[in-house]
mmCIF file of C-alpha atoms in Angstrom:
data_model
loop_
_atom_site.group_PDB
_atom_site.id
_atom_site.type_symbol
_atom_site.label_atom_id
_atom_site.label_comp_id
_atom_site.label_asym_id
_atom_site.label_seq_id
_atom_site.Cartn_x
_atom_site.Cartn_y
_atom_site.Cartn_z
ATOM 1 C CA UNK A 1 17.370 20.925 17.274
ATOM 2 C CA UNK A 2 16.732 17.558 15.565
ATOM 3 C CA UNK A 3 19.046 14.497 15.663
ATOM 4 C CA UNK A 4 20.465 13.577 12.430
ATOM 5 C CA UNK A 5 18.812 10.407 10.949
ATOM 6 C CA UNK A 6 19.869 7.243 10.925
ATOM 7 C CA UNK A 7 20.871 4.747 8.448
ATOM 8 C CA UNK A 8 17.782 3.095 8.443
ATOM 9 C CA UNK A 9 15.533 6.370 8.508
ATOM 10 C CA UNK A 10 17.216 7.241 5.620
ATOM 11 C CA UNK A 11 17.083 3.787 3.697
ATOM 12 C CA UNK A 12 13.036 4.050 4.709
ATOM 13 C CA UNK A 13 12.905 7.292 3.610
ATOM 14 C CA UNK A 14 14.710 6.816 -0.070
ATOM 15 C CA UNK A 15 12.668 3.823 -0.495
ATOM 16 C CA UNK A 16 9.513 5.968 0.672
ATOM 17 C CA UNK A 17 10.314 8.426 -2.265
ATOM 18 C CA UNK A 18 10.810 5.810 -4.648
ATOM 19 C CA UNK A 19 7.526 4.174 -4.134
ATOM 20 C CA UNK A 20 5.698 7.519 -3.863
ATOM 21 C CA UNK A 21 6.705 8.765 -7.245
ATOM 22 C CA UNK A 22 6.223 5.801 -8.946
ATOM 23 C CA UNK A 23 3.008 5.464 -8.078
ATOM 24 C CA UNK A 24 1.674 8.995 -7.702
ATOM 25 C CA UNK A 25 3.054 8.995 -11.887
ATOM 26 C CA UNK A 26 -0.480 7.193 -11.936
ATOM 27 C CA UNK A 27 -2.310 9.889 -11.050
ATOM 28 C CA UNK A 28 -2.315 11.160 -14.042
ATOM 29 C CA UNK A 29 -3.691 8.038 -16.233
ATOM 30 C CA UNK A 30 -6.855 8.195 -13.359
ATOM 31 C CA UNK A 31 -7.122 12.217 -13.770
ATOM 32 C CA UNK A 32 -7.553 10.924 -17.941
ATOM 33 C CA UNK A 33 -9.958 8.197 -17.501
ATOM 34 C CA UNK A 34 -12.088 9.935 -14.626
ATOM 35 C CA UNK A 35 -12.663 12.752 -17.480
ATOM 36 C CA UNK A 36 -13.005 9.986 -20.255
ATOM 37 C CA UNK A 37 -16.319 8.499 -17.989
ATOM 38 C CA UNK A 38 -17.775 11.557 -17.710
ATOM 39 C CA UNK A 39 -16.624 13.393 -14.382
ATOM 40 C CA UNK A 40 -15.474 17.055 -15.315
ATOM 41 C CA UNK A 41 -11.701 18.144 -13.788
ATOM 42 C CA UNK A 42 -12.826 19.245 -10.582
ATOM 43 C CA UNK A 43 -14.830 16.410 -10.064
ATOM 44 C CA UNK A 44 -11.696 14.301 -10.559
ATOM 45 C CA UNK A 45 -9.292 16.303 -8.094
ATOM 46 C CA UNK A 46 -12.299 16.387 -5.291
ATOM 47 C CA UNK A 47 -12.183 12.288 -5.682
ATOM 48 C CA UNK A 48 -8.319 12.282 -5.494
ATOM 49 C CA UNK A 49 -8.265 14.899 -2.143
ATOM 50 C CA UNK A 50 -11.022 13.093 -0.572
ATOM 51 C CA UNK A 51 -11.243 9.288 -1.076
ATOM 52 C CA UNK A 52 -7.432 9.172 -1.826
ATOM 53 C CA UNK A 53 -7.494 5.428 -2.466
ATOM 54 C CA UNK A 54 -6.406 4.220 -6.140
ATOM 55 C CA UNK A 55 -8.025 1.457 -6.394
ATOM 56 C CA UNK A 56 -11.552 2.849 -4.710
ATOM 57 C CA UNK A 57 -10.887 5.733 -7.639
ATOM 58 C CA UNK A 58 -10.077 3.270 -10.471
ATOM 59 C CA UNK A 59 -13.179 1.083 -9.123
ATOM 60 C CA UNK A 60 -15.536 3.646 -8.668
ATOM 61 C CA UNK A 61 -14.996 5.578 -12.661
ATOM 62 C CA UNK A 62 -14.822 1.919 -14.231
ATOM 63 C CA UNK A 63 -18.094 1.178 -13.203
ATOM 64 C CA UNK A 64 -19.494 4.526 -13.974
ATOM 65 C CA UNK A 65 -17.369 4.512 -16.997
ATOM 66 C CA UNK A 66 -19.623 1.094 -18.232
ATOM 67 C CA UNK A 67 -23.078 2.223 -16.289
ATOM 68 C CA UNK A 68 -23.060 5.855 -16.548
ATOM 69 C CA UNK A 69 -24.898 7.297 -13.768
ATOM 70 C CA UNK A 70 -27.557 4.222 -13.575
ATOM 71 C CA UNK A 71 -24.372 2.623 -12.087
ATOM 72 C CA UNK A 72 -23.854 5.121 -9.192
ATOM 73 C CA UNK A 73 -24.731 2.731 -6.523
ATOM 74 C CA UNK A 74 -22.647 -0.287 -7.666
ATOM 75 C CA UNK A 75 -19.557 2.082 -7.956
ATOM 76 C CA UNK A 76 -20.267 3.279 -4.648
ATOM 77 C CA UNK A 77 -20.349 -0.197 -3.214
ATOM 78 C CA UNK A 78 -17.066 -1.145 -5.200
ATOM 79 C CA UNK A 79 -15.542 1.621 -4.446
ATOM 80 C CA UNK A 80 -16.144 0.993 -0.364
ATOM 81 C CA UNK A 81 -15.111 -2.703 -0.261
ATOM 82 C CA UNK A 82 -12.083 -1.703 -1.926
ATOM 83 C CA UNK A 83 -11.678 0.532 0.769
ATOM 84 C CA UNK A 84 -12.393 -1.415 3.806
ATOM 85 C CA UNK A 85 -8.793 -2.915 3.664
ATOM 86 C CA UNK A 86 -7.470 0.773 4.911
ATOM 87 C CA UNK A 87 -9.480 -0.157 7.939
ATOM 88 C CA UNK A 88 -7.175 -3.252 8.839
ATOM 89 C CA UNK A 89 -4.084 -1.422 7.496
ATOM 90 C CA UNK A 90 -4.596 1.081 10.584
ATOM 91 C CA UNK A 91 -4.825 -1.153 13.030
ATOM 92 C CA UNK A 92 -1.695 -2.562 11.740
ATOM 93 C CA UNK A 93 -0.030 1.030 11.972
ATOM 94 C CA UNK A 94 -2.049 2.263 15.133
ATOM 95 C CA UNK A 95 1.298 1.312 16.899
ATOM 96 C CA UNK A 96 3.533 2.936 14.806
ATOM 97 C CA UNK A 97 1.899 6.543 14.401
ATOM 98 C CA UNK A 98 1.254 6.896 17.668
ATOM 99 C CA UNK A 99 -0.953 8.889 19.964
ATOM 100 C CA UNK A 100 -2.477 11.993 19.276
ATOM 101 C CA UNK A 101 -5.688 13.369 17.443
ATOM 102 C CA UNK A 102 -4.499 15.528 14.704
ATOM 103 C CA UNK A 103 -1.569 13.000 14.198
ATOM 104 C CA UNK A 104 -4.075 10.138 13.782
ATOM 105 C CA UNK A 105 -6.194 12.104 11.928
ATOM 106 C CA UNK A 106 -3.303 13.014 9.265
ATOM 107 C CA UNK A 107 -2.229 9.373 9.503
ATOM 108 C CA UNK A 108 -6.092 8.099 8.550
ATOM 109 C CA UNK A 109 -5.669 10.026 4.977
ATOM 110 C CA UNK A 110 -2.646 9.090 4.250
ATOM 111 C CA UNK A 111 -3.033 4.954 5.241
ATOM 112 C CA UNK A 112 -2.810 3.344 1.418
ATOM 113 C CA UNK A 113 -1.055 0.246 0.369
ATOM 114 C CA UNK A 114 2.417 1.508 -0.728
ATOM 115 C CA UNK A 115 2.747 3.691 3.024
ATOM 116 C CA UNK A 116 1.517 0.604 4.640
ATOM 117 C CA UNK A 117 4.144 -1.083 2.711
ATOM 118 C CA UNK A 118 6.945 0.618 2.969
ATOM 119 C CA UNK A 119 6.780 0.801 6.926
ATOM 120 C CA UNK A 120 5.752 -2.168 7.882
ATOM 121 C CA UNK A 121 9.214 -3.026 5.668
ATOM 122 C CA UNK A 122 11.049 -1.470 8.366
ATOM 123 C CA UNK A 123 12.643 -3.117 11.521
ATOM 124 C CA UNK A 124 13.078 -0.248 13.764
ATOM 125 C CA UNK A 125 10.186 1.944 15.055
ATOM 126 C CA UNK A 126 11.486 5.140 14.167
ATOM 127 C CA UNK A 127 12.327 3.637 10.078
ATOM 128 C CA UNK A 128 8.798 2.734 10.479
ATOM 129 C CA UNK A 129 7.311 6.219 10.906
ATOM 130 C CA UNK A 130 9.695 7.768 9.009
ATOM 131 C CA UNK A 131 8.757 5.206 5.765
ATOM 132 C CA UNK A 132 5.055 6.098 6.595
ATOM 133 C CA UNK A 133 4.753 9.873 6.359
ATOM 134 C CA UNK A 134 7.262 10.028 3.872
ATOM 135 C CA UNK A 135 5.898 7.292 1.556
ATOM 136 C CA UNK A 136 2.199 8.598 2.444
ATOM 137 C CA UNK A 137 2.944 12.567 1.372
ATOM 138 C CA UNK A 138 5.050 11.790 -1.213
ATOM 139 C CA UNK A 139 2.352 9.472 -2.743
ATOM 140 C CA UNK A 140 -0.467 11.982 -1.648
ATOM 141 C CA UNK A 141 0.725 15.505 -2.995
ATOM 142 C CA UNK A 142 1.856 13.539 -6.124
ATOM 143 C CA UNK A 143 -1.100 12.078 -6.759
ATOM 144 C CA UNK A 144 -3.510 14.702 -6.994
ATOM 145 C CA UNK A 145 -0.758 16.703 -8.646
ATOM 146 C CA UNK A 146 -1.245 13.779 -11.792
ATOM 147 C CA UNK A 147 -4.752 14.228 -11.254
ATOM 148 C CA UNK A 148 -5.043 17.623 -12.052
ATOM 149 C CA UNK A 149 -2.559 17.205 -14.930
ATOM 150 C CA UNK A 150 -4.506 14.403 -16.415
ATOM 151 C CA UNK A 151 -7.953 15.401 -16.341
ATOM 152 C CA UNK A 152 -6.643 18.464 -18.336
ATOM 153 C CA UNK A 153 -4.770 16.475 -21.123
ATOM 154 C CA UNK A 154 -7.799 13.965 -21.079
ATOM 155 C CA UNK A 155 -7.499 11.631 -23.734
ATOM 156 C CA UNK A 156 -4.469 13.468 -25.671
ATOM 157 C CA UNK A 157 -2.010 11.399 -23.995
ATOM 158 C CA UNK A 158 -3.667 8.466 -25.162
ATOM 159 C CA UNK A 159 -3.385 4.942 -24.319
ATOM 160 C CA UNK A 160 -1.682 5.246 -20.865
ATOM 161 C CA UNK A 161 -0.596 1.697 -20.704
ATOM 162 C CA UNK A 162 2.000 3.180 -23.411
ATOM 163 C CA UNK A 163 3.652 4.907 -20.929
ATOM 164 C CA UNK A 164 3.747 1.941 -18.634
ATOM 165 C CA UNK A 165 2.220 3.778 -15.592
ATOM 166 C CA UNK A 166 -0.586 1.308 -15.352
ATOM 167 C CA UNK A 167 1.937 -1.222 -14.200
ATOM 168 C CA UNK A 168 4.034 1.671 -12.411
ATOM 169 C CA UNK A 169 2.951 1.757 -8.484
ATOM 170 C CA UNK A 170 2.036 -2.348 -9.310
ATOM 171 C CA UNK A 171 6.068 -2.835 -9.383
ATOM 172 C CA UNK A 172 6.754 -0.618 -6.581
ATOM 173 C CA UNK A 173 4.544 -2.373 -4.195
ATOM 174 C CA UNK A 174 5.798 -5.451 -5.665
ATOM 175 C CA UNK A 175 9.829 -4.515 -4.923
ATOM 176 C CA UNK A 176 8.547 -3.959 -1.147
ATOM 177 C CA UNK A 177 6.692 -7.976 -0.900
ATOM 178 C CA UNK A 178 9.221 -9.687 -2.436
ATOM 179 C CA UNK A 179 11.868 -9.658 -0.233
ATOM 180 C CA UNK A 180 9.461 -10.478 2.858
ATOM 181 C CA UNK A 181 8.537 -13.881 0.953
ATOM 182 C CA UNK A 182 11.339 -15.829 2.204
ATOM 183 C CA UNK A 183 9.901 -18.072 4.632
ATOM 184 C CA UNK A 184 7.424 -21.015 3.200
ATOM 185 C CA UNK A 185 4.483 -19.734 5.080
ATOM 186 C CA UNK A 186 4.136 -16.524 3.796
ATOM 187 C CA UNK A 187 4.938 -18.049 0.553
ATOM 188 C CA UNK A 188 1.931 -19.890 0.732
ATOM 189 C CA UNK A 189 -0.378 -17.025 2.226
ATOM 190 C CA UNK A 190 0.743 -15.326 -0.833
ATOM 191 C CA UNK A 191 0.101 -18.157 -3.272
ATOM 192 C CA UNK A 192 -3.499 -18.734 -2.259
ATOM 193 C CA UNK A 193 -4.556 -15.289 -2.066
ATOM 194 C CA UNK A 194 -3.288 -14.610 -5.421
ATOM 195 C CA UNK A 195 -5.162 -17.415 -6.674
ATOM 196 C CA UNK A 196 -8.477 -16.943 -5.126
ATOM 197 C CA UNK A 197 -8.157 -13.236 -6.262
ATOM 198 C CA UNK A 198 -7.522 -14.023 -9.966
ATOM 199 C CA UNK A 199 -9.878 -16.690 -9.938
ATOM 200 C CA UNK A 200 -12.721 -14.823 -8.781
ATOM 201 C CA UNK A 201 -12.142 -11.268 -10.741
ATOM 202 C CA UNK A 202 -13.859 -12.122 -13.307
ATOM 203 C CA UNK A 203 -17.209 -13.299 -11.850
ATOM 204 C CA UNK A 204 -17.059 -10.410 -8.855
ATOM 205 C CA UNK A 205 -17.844 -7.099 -8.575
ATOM 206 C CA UNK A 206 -14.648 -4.841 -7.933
ATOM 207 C CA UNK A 207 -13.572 -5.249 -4.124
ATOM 208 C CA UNK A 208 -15.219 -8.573 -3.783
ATOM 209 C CA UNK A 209 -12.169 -10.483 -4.999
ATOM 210 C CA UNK A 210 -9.679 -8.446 -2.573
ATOM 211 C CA UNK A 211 -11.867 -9.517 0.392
ATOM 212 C CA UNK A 212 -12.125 -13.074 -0.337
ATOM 213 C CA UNK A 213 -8.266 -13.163 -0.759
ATOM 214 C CA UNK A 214 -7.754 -11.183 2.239
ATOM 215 C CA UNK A 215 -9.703 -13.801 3.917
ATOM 216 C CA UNK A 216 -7.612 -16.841 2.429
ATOM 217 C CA UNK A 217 -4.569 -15.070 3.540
ATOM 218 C CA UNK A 218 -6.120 -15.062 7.311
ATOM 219 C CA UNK A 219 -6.874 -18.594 7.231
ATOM 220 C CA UNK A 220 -3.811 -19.639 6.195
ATOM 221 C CA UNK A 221 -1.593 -17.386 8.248
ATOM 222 C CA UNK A 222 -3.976 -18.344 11.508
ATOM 223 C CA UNK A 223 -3.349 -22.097 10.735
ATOM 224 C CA UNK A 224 0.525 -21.639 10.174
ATOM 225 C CA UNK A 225 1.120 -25.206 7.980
ATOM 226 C CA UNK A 226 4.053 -24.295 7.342
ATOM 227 C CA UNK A 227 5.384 -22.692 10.314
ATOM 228 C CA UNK A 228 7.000 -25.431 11.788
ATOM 229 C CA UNK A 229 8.838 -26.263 8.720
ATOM 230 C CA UNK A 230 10.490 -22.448 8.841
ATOM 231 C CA UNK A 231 11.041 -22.745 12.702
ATOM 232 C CA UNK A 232 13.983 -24.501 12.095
ATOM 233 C CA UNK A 233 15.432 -22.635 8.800
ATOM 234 C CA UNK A 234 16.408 -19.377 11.274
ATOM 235 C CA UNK A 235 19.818 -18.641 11.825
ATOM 236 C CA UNK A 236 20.362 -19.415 15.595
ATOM 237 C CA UNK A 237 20.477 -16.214 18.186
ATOM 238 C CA UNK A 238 24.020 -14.567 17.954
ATOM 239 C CA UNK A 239 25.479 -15.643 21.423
ATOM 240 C CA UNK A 240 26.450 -13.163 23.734
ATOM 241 C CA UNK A 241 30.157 -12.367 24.209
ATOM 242 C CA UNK A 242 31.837 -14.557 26.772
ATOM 243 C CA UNK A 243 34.235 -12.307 29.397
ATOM 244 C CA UNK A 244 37.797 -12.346 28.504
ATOM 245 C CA UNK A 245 39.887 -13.749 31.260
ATOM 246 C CA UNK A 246 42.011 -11.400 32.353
#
């Protein structure tokens, strides 16, 4: 029999369900647009099942969307350097998951930005695994549900920035960072990636921009400026308990 979870399982596992079907909502404005550049429905759903990585998906029809097939090898290329951040995300999570092939293997599908998100947002190991698969399977059954649904509808739902989905799983992941922001350094990790990344969208191909900022953020966490200005903003330890005398 299972123990009962915790408080913070179940906080990580509300705010795994939360993120998950806000952003597998989504799914169904990529399941449109994949239809709208020429892939057929089951075309669509194989992508979602198989890459499983928005913005690889959103990369790889945008480009095929402007180049037709001509484009193939671009999207490809997008697609993949969009994808290489999954790569650094499990390392991050190797700990957490924990041994075990078919367990790794389940956990390589299901490593995306909002799972990555929500457990590394956790402070206890268990709240960390628990955010994962929840956050993961929410987000992946979800997902290709919207797929399906929106390859089929196509362009009858329209513009689906109507709805606000575009901006849906964007919020989400946003609600997780924000609170982690606290400390100057990070602050400025986030700052300069941001910038680099906007500044260079519009002269990159799709991927490029999330690598250079990815590198930025390195650089600047590795050389910690502000570090020592947030070493002495902590709260001091809580001291231990001094014996009562009897």
């Amino acid at each position: 029999m299972s123990r009962p979870r915790t408080a913070q399982e179940r906080a990580a596992a509300r705010s795994g369900w939360a993120v998950g079907i806000a952003t597998a909502l989504y799914g169904i404005s990529f399941g449109a647009l994949a239809t709208a550049s020429g892939l057929d429905v089951w075309q669509a759903c194989v992508l979602s099942l198989v890459m499983f990585s928005g913005g690889s998906q959103f990369a790889l029809i945008g480009v095929l969307a402007s180049g037709g097939v001509a484009a193939g090898g671009t999207a490809i290329a997008g697609a993949a350097l969009l994808g290489v951040r999954n790569s650094f995300y499990a390392l991050r999570l190797s700990r957490i998951i924990g041994p075990g092939f078919w367990r790794r293997s389940a956990a390589a599908q299901l490593t995306i930005d909002e799972s990555t998100a929500v457990a590394t947002a956790q402070t206890e190991p268990d709240a960390q695994r628990v955010g994962f698969w929840v956050t993961g399977l929410v987000v992946y059954i979800g997902w290709n549900i919207m797929t399906l649904a929106g390859a089929l509808l196509g362009n009858l739902i329209g513009d689906v920035k109507a709805y606000g989905l575009d901006a849906a799983a964007a919020a989400a992941f946003l609600g997780l960072l924000w609170p982690r922001l606290r400390a100057r350094q990070t602050q400025a990790v986030a700052v300069a990636a941001g910038f680099v990344a906007t500044l260079l969208t519009p002269f990159l191909m799709p991927g490029l921009p999330v690598l250079a900022a990815a590198v930025v953020a390195i650089v600047f966490g590795a050389l910690n400026l502000f570090g020592k200005r947030d070493h002495g903003q902590h709260p001091d330890p809580v001291p231990m308990e001094r014996e009562v005398e009897p």
